[in-house]
Each structure stands twice: as structure tokens, then as C-alpha cells.
Coordinates of C-alpha atoms and ligand atoms in Angstrom, one line a residue:
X1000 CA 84.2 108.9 98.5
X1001 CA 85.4 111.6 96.6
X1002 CA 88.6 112.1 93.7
X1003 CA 91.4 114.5 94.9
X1004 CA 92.4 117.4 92.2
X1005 CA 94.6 120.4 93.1
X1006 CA 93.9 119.8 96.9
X1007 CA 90.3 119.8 96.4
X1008 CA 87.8 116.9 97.0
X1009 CA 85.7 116.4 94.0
X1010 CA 82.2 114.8 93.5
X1011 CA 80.4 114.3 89.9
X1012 CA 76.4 113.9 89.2
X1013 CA 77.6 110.9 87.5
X1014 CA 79.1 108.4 89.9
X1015 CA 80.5 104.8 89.7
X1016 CA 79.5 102.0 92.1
X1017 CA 81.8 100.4 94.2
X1018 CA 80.4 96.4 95.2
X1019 CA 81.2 94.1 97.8
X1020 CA 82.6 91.6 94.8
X1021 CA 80.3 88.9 96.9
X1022 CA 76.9 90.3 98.3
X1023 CA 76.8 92.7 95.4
X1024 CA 76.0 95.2 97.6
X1025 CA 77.0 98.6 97.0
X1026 CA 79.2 100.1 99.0
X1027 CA 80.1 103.3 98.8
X1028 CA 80.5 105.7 95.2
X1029 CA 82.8 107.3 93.3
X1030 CA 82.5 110.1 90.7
X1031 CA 83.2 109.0 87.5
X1032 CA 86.1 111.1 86.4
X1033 CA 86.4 112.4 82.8
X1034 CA 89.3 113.6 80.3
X1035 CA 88.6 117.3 81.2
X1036 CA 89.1 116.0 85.4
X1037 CA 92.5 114.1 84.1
X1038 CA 93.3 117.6 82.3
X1039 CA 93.0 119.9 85.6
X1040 CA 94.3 117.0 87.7
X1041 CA 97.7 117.6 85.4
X1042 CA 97.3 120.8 85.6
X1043 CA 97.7 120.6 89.5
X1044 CA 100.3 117.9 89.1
X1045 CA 102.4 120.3 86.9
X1046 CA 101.8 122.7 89.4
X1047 CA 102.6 120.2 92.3
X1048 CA 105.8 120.0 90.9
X1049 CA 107.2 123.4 91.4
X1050 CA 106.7 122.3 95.4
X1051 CA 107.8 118.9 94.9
X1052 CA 111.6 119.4 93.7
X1053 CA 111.4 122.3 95.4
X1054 CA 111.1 120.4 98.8
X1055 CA 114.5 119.1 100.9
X1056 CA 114.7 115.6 101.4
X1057 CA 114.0 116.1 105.5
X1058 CA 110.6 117.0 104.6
X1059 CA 109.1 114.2 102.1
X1060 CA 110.9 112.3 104.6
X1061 CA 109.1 113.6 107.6
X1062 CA 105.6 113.0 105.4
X1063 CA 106.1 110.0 104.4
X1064 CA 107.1 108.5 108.2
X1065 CA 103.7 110.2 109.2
X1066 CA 102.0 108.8 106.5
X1067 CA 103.1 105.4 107.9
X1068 CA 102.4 106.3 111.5
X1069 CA 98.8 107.3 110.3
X1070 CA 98.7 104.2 108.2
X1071 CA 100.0 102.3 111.6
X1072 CA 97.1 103.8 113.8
X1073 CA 94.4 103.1 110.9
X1074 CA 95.5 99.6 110.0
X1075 CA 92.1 97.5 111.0
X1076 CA 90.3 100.2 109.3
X1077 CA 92.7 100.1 105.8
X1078 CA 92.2 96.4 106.0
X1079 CA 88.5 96.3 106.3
X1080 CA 88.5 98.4 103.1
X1081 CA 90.1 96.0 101.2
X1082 CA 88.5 93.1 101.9
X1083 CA 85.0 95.1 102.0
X1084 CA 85.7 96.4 98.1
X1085 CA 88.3 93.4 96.7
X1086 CA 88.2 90.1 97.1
X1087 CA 91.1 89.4 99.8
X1088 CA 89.7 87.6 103.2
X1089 CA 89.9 90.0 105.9
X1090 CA 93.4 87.5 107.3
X1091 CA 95.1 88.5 103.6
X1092 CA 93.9 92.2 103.9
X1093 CA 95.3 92.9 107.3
X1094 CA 98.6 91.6 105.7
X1095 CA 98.3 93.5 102.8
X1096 CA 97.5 97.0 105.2
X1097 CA 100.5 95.8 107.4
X1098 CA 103.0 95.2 104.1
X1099 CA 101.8 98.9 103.3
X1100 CA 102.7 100.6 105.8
X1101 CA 106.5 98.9 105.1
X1102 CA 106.0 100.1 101.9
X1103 CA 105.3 104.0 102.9
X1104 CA 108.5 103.4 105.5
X1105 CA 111.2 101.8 103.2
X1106 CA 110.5 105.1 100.7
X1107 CA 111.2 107.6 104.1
X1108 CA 114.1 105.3 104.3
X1109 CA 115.1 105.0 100.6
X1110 CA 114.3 108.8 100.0
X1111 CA 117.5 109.8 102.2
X1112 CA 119.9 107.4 99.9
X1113 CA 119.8 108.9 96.5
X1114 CA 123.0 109.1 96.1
X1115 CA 125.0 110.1 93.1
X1116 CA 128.9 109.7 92.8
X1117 CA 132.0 111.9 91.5
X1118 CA 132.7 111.2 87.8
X1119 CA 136.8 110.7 87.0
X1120 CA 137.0 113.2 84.5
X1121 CA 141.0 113.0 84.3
X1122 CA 140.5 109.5 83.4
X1123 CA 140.1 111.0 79.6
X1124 CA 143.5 112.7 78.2
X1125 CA 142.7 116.9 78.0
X1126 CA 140.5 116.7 80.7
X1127 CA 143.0 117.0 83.4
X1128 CA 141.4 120.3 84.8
X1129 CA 138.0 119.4 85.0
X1130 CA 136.1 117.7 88.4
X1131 CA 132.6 116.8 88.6
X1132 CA 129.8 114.5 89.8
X1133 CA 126.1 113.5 88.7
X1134 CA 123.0 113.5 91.7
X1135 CA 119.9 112.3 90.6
X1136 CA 117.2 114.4 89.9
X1137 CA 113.0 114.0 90.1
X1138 CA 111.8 113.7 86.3
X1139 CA 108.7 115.5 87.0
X1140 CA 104.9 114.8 86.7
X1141 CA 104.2 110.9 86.7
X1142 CA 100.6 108.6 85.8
X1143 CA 100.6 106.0 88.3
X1144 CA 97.8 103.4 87.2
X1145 CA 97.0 100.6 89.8
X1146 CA 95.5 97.6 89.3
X1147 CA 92.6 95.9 91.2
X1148 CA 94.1 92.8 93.2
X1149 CA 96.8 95.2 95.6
X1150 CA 94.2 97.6 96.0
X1151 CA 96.2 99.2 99.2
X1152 CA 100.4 98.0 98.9
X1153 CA 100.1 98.6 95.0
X1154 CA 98.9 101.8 94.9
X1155 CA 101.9 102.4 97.6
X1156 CA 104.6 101.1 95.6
X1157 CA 103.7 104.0 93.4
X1158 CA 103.1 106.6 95.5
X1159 CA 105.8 106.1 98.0
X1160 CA 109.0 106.2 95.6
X1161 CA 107.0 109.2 93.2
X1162 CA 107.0 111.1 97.0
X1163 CA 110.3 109.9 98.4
X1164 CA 112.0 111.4 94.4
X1165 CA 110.3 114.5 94.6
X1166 CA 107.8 113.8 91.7
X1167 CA 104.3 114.9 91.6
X1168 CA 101.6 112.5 90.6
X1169 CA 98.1 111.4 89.1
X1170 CA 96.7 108.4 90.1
X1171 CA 94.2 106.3 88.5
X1172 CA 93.7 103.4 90.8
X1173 CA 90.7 100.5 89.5
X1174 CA 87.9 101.3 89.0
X1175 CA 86.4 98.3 91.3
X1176 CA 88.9 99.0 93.6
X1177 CA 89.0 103.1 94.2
X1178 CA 88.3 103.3 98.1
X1179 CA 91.8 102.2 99.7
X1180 CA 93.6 103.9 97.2
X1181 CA 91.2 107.5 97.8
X1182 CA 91.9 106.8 102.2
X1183 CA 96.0 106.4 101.3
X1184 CA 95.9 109.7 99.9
X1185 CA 93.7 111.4 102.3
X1186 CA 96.5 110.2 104.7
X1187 CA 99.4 111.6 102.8
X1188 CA 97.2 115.1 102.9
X1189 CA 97.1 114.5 106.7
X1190 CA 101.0 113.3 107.3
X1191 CA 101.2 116.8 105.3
X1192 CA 101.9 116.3 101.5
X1193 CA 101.5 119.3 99.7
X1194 CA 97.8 118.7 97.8
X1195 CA 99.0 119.5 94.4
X1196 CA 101.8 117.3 94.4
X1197 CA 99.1 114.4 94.8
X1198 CA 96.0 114.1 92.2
X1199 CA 93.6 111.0 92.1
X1200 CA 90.9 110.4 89.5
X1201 CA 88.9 107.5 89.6
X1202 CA 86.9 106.7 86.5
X1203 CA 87.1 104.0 83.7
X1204 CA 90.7 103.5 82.4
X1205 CA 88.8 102.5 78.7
X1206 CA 87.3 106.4 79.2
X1207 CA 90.3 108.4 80.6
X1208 CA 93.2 106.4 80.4
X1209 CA 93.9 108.0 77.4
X1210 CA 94.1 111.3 78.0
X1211 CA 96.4 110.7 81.1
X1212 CA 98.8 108.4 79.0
X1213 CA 99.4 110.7 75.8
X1214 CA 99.7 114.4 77.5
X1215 CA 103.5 115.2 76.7
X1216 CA 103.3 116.7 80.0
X1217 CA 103.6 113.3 81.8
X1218 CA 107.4 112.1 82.1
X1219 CA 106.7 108.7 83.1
X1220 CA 103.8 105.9 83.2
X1221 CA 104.1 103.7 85.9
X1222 CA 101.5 101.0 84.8
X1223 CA 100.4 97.5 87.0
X1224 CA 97.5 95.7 85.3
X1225 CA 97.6 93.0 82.2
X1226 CA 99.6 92.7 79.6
X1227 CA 97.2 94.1 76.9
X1228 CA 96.6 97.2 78.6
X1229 CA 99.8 97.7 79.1
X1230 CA 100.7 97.1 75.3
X1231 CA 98.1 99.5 74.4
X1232 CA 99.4 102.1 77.1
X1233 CA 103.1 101.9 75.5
X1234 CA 101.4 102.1 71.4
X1235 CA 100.1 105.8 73.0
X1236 CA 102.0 107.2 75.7
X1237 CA 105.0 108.7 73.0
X1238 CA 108.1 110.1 74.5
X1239 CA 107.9 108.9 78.4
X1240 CA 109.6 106.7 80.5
X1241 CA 107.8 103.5 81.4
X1242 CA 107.5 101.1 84.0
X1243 CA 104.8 98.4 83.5
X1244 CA 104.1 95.2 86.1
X1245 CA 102.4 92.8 84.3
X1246 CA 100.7 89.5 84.6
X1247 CA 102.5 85.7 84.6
X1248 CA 101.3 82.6 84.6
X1249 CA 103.8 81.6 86.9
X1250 CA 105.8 78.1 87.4
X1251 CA 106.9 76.2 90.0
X1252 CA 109.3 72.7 90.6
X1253 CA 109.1 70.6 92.8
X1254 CA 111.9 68.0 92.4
X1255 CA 112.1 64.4 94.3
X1256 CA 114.8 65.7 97.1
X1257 CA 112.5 68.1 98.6
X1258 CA 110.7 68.4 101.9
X1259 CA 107.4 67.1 100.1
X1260 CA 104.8 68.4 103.0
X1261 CA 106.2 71.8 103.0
X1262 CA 106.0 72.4 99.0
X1263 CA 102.5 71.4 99.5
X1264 CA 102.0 74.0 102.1
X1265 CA 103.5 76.7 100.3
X1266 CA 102.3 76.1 97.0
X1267 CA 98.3 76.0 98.3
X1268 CA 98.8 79.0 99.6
X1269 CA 100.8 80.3 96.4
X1270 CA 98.2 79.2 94.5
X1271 CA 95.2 80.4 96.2
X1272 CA 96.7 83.7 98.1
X1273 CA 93.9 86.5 96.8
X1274 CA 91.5 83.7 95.1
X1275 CA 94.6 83.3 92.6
X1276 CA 94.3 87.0 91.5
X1277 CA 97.9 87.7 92.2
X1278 CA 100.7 88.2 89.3
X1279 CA 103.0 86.0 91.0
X1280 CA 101.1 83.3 92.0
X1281 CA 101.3 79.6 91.2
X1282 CA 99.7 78.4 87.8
X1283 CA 101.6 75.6 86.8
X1284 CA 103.8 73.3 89.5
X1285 CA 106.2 70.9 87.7
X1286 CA 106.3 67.9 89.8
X1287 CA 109.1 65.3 89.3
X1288 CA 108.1 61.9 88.4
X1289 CA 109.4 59.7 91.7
X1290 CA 107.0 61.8 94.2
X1291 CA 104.3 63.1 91.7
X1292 CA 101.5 60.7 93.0
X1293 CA 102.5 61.4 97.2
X1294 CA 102.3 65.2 96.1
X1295 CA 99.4 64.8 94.2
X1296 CA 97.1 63.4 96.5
X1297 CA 98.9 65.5 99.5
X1298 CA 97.7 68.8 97.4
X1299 CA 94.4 67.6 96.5
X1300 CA 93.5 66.7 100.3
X1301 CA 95.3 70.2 101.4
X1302 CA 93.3 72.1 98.9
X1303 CA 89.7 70.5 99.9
X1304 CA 90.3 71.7 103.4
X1305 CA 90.2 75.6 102.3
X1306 CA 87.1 77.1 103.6
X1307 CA 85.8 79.7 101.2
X1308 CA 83.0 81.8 102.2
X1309 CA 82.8 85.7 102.9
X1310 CA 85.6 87.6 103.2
X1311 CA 85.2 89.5 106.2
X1312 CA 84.6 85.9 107.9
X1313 CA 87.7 85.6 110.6
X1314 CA 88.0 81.7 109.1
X1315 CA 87.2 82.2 105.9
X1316 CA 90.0 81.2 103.6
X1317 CA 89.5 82.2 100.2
X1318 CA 86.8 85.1 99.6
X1319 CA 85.1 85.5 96.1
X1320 CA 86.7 86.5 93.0
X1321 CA 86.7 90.2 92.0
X1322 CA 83.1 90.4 89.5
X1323 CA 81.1 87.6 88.6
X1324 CA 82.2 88.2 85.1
X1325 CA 85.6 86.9 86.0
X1326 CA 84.7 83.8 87.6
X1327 CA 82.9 83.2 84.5
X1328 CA 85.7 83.9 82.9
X1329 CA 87.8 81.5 84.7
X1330 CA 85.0 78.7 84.5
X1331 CA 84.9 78.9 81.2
X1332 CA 88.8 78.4 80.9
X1333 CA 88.7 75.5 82.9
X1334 CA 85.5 73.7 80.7
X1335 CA 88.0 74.5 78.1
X1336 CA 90.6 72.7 79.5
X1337 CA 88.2 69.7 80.5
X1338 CA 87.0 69.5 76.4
X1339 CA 91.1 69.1 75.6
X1340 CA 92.1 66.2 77.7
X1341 CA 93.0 68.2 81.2
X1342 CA 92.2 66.5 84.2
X1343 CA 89.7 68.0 86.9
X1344 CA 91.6 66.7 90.2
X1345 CA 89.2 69.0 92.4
X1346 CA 86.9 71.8 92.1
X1347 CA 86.1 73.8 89.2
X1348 CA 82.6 74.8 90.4
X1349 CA 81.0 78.0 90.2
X1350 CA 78.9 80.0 91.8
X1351 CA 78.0 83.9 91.8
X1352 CA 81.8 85.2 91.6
X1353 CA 82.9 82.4 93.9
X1354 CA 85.1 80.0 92.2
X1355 CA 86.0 76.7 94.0
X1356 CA 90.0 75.7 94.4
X1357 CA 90.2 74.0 91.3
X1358 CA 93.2 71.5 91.2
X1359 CA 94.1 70.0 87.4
X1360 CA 96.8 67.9 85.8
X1361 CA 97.9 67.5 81.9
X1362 CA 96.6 70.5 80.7
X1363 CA 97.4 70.6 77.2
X1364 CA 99.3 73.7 76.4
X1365 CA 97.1 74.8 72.9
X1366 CA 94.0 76.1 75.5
X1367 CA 93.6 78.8 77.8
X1368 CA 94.6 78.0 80.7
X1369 CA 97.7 75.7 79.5
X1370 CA 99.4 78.8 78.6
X1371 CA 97.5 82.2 79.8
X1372 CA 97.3 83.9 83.0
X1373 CA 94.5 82.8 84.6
X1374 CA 94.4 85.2 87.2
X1375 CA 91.8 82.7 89.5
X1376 CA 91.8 79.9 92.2
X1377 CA 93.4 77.5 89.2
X1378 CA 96.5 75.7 89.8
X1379 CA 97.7 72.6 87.1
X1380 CA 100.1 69.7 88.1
X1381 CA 102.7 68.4 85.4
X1382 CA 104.8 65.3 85.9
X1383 CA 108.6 65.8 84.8
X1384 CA 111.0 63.4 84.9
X1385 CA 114.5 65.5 85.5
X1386 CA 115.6 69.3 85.8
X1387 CA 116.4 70.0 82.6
X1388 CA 112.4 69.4 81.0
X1389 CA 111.1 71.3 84.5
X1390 CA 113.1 74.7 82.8
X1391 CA 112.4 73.8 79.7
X1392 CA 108.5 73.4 80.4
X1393 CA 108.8 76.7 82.9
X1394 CA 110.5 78.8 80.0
X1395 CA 107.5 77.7 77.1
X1396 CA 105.6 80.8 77.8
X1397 CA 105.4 84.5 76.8
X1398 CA 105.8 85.3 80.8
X1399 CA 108.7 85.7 83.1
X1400 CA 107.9 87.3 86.6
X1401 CA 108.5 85.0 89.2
X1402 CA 109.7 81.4 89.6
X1403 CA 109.7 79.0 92.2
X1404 CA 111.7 75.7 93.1
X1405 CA 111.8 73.2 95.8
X1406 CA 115.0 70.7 96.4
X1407 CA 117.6 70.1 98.6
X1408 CA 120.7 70.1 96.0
X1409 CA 122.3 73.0 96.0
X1410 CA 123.8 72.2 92.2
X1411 CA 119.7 71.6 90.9
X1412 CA 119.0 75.1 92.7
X1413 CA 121.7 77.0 91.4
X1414 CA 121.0 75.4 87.5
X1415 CA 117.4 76.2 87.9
X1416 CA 118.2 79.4 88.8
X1417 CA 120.6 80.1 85.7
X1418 CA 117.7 78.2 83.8
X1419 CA 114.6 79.9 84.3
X1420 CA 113.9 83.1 82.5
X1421 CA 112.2 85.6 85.1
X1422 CA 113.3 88.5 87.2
X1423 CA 112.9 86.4 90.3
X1424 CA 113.2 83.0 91.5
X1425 CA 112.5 81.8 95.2
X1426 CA 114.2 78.4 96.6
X1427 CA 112.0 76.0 99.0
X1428 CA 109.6 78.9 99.1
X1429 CA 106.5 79.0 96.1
X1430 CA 107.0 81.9 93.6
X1431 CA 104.4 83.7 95.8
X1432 CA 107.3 85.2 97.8
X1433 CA 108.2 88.8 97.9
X1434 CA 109.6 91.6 100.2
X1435 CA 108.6 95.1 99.2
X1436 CA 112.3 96.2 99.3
X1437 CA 113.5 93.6 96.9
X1438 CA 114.0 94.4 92.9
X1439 CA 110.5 93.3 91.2
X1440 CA 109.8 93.2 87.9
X1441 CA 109.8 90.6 84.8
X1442 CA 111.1 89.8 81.6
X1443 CA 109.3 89.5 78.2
X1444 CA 105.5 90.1 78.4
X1445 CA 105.8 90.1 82.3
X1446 CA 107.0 93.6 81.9
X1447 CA 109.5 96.8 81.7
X1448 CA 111.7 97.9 84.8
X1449 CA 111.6 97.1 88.3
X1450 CA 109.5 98.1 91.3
X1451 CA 110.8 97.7 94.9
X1452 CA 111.0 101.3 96.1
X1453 CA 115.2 102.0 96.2
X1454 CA 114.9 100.1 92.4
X1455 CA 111.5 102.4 91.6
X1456 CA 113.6 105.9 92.8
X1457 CA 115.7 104.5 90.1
X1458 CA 113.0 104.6 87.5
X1459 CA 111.8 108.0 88.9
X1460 CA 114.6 109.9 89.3
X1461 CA 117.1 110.7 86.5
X1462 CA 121.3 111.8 86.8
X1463 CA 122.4 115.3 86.1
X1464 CA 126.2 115.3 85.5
X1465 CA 128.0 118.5 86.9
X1466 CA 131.1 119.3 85.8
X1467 CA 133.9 122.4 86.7
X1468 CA 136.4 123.7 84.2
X1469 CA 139.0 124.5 86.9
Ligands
LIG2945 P1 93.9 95.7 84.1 O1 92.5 95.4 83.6 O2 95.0 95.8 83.1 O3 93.7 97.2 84.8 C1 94.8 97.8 85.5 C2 94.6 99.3 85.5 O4 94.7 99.8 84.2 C3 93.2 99.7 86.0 O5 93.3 100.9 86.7 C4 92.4 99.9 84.7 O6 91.3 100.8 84.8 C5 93.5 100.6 83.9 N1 93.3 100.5 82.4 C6 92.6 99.6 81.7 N2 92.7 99.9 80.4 C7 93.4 101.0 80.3 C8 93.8 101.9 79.2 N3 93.5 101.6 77.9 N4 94.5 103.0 79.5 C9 94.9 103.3 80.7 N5 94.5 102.6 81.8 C10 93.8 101.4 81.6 O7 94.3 94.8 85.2 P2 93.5 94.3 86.5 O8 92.5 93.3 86.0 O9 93.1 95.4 87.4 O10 94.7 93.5 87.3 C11 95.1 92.2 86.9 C12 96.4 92.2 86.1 O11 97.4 93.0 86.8 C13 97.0 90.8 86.0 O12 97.4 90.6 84.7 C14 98.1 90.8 87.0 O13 99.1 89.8 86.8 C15 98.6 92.2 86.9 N6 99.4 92.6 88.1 C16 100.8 92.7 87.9 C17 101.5 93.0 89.1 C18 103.0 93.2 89.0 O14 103.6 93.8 89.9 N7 103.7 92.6 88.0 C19 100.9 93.2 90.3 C20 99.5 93.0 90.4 C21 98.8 92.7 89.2 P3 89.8 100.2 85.1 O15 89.9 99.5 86.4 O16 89.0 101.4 85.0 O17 89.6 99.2 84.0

């Protein structure tokens, strides 16, 4: 496929590969973009946004419910994509498509409610004459940089609310992942979108990121990836706003009142959803002491049943992970763990980028995986014996994004809740829950402002006050 600068589709001589992350086989290409393509695609993004403000509500509106329609009518297709270039099974890509197509809806929707309200200027003595209001304005050109586990709903969460605000945008979606984000915006260009108000380069983020990050003609960054690109993004990107979605290594209790064969059920899936490669999936499940053994061997039996294969099987599971280098990666973190005292309950094989469901227990918190995102099919059991030592052991991290507890007492929900440091927390479900209208975002190195498209038009729009000397 081809990058999208100032309505034009560009190729390059020099082009990237896209691979099925489990054949290896090469899919389709990319060019491989450079600073001078980020450069013109500002330049058409700067341009884009003369149009883009310019543009009533009633119209992004009318695009973006296209775009969905569109979306709608191509969803087998969208899915296909991403499980033929990421490593979701074909089941978790059509949800991912379907989740998408929300995603381009709830902006329509949210686009027509930013709101602003009337300011009580008489409420300051002197100011009796004067009436006024603020209404939120778009804050102009915006980087949107995806990473490569959402390749489809991600790149959506960004483009939707930068649409539905009356922003213009460049992209740069992953570089293993290009090919869903390059069909969303040939959509948008069909549901009608203005070309310049929509720019995507694909390239290496190492390469280009740079010169899309520091231009002082970008407002905003709106960054999903890991933690240490994002710290290096915010060391260069100067006087922006920012919005960063980063990583976790997400926990979970699971206290003696609860339903024990449904916390099983969600947490396997919680923990395996995308081959693990999912920022709020489960890493490490806090088990209470009095059913730790039944859940144990209840979650080691589930997770041997998951059939892992190719992607685009219909039974297939769990696919590969994304690059061989990264289930090496994760291998690697798991010998680790072995060499400190952890305890391999199940799996921990490798093979090509295919990464069995690897169960653990004890995993001392000085290695890798006892206290980094792992990012793979890794989940580690702890006992605990009360609530108190679950938040404690929850809240020992650097990472805050989502949390997840199952009980039946109201009072141990409602403390756990107050407990746990993250920006969400999920009862009787794992932390692998989400709706794509809900506020989403995390605290300390999980991240900077909240996603969720009526809390993104918050991060994308800005107020103007107005005010009348009557
Ligand atoms: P990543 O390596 O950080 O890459 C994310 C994006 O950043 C890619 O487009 C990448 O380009 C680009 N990039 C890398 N270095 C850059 C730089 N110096 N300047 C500008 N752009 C740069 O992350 P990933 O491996 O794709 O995704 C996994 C991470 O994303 C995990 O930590 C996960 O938890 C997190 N995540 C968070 C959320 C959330 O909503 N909180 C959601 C999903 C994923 P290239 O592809 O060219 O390297």
C-alpha cells in the first residue's frame, strides 16, 4: 500500500516489508517514509487545517457516520487485515474491526456535544455589566502515533476525536503494523474527509519520529506505544500538549468470596487476549490463600486447553506473537525468572514467534518479569493472605493503567477500589475490560491524559472565553 500526503497516494524506491508475524511471509509493502515526507505531510496538515475548523459540525459528523457505514460494509475485510499483518486470531480481529467501527460512531456522536457553558461574570464585584461564555475550540495540527497490538481500534481512537474536534492530523501508525491503519484512511477519503486534513506516513518511528515530534507546528502528540518511547517523545516534543497510553504490567485479585470458575474464565482470557500483547492485560493475579490451590490447578488446566496455531484458523486461540525477536524476548524473561526461584506452572516454550501460555507462581519481584511489562502470553500467580497485602502488592510497581478484582463483598470492592492506584478498576470482570466510550488512561509510568473519545475531544479541543462589556 501506499502513505497519504496532501490527498496524494505516495510510493518510495525504498520500501518496508510488512510479514505475516507467523509464516514470515511478506505481505504487502510500504514506502519507507522520511523527515522530508513528515515535512510535506505537515505541510498539508497545516493546510488541512484551514478546512478543518473551517467545517460545521453537521459535516465531520456526516464523514465520520460514513466512515462507519463503510467500516460496517468492509468489516470481514478490516479484520482479515489485522490478523493477516498482527498477531490477533482472526475471532479477536473481527472484534477488534467491530469495536472500531463504535469507535468512528461514538466521535459522530461525541462531535455534536462540545459543549461550552456561560461564565457568571457578576459573580466578581465591578463586573456587573459584563456576560460571556467559553466554547471549545480545535487546537490545530496533531501527531497521532499508534502502536502495533490495536493496529485497527487504536489508530481510531486517534483519528475519530482529531476528526470529530476539527483538527487536522499526521499519523504514523507501526511500522509492522501499517496496512489497517493505510485502509481506515482510505475510508475516511471515501466517507468524504477533506485529504489534507488527514496525512499518513509510515516509516521507522527511530528514523522520523523525530521530525514529527519537535516541529513547533504540531499542537499536540497523541502517543500509544511503551513507556520509553514515550519518555523520549516528551524529552523532544517542546511546547505541545500531550497525551501518551502507555504500557502496564497489570494486576488482578482474586479474593476467597468469589465465583472461583468465572475468575478463571476471565482472567485466561485477560491474560492471553492478543498473545498477552495488550496494555491492560493480566500479568500478575493475586490469589487469596483459602482458594489459591482450587484456582491454581483450575487455571493451569484452563490454560492447556488453548489451541494456538495460525491466526486466520477459525479455532485457533492464540496466534503468534508479533516478531520472532519478541518472543525471544519474552523467553528470555521467563528463563530469567526460572534462574531466580519462579515457578514454571505451564508452558514457557518457544518456537519461531510462537510463545506457549506460560503460567508461573512466586516470581521474585528483582527480575524481569516480576516487575516489567511483559507484553506476551505470561501470566504469574501470587498467594495473599487478606486485602490489604493484595493492594499493597498491586501498588509495588511503576504502572497504573488498569486493575481488576473479583469478590462478592461489597466493603472489599469498594476498599480495593480506593486502594489501587490506576485510572481504572473492573469488579468480577479481569482488568482486560474496556468500552471505547469510557475515560482511559493511567497514572504514573502508565501515562498522561485520557482516551475514550468525549474524554480525547477534551484533550483536542481547547476553551475560548468570550466576554461583552455591556
Ligand atoms: P512502541 O515500540 O513504543 O511503538 C509505538 C509507536 O511509536 C510505533 O509507531 C513506533 O514506531 C513509534 N516510535 C518508536 N520510537 C519512536 C520515537 N523515538 N519517536 C516517535 N515514535 C516512535 O510500542 P509497541 O511495541 O508498538 O506497542 C507496545 C506498547 O504499547 C506496550 O507498552 C503497550 O502497553 C503499549 N500500549 C498502550 C496502550 C494504552 O492505551 N495505554 C494501548 C496499546 C498499547 P515503529 O513501529 O516504527 O517502531
Amino acid at each position: 500500500m501506499k502513505m497519504l500526503i496532501n490527498g496524494q497516494w505516495i510510493d518510495k524506491d525504498e520500501k518496508i516489508d510488512v510479514k505475516n508475524p507467523l509464516s514470515g511471509e511478506v505481505i504487502d509493502t510500504v514506502p519507507a517514509g522520511t523527515k522530508e515526507d513528515v515535512k510535506k505531510a505537515i505541510d498539508a496538515a497545516v493546510e488541512g487545517f484551514e478546512i478543518s475548523k473551517n467545517m460545521p459540525v453537521h459535516e465531520r459528523v456526516d464523514i465520520l457516520y460514513r466512515a462507519a457505514q463503510l467500516m460496517k460494509e468492509h468489516q470481514e475485510e478490516l479484520a482479515r487485515i489485522i490478523a493477516t499483518e498482527g498477531s490477533k486470531t482472526i475471532r479477536e480481529a473481527r472484534g477488534e474491526a467491530a469495536r472500531a467501527v463504535n469507535t468512528i460512531t461514538l466521535s459522530a456522536e461525541e462531535a455534536k456535544r462540545i459543549l461550552g457553558e456561560t461564565i457568571p461574570f457578576d459573580s466578581m464585584p465591578g463586573a456587573e455589566n459584563r456576560v460571556g461564555y467559553y466554547y471549545r475550540f480545535p487546537i490545530g495540527v496533531i501527531a497521532a502515533i499508534t502502536p502495533f497490538n490495536d493496529p485497527l481500534n487504536l489508530v481510531a481512537h486517534k483519528l475519530g476525536p482529531i476528526i470529530a474536534g476539527g483538527n487536522s492530523c499526521v499519523l504514523k501508525p507501526a511500522t509492522v503494523t501499517p496496512l489497517s491503519a493505510l485502509k481506515l484512511g482510505e475510508i475516511l477519503l471515501e466517507a468524504g474527509l477533506p485529504p489534507k486534513i488527514l496525512n499518513i506516513v509510515t516509516g521507522h518511528g527511530e528514523q522520523i519520529g523525530d521530525a514529527l515530534v519537535t516541529d513547533e507546528r504540531i499542537r499536540m502528540v497523541t502517543f500509544t506505544g511503551g513507556p520509553d518511547a514515550g519518555k523520549e517523545i516528551i524529552k523532544k516534543a517542546g511546547l505541545k500538549k500531550i497525551g501518551m497510553e502507555l504500557g502496564s504490567n497489570t494486576p488482578v485479585l482474586v479474593m476467597d468470596d468469589c465465583d472461583i470458575d468465572a475468575a478463571v474464565e476471565s482472567c485466561v482470557s485477560g491474560a492471553f487476549w492478543a498473545v498477552g500483547q495488550n496494555c491492560i492485560g493480566v500479568q500478575r493475579l493475586y490469589v487469596q490463600e483459602g482458594i489459591f490451590d482450587e484456582f491454581e490447578k483450575k487455571f493451569v488446566e484452563r490454560t492447556r486447553k488453548m489451541k494456538v496455531g495460525y491466526q486466520l484458523d477459525e479455532d485457533t486461540d492464540m496466534g503468534p506473537m508479533i516478531t520472532e525477536t519478541e518472543a525471544k524476548r519474552v523467553e528470555s524473561w521467563v528463563k530469567e525468572a526460572v534462574e531466580v526461584g519462579g515457578i514454571l506452572l505451564t508452558g514457557g516454550e518457544r518456537d519461531g514467534a510462537v510463545v506457549q501460555p506460560t503460567v508461573m507462581r512466586d516470581v521474585p519481584k528483582t527480575c524481569r518479569l516480576g516487575h516489567e511489562e511483559v507484553f506476551g502470553p505470561v501470566v504469574i500467580l501470587y498467594k495473599i493472605n487478606n486485602l490489604d497485602e493484595g493492594i499493597k502488592e498491586a501498588n509495588d510497581v511503576d504502572y497504573g493503567l488498569h486493575a481488576g478484582i473479583f469478590t462478592n463483598d461489597i466493603k472489599t470492592a469498594f476498599k480495593a477500589i480506593k486502594g489501587i492506584d490506576v485510572g481504572g478498576i473492573m469488579i468480577n470482570d479481569s482488568s482486560d475490560y474496556r468500552i471505547d466510550g469510557m475515560p482511559f488512561g493511567g497514572v504514573k509510568n502508565s501515562g498522561l491524559g485520557r482516551e475514550g473519545i468525549k474524554f480525547a475531544l477534551m484533550e483536542m479541543t481547547e476553551p475560548k472565553v468570550v466576554c461583552f462589556n455591556l
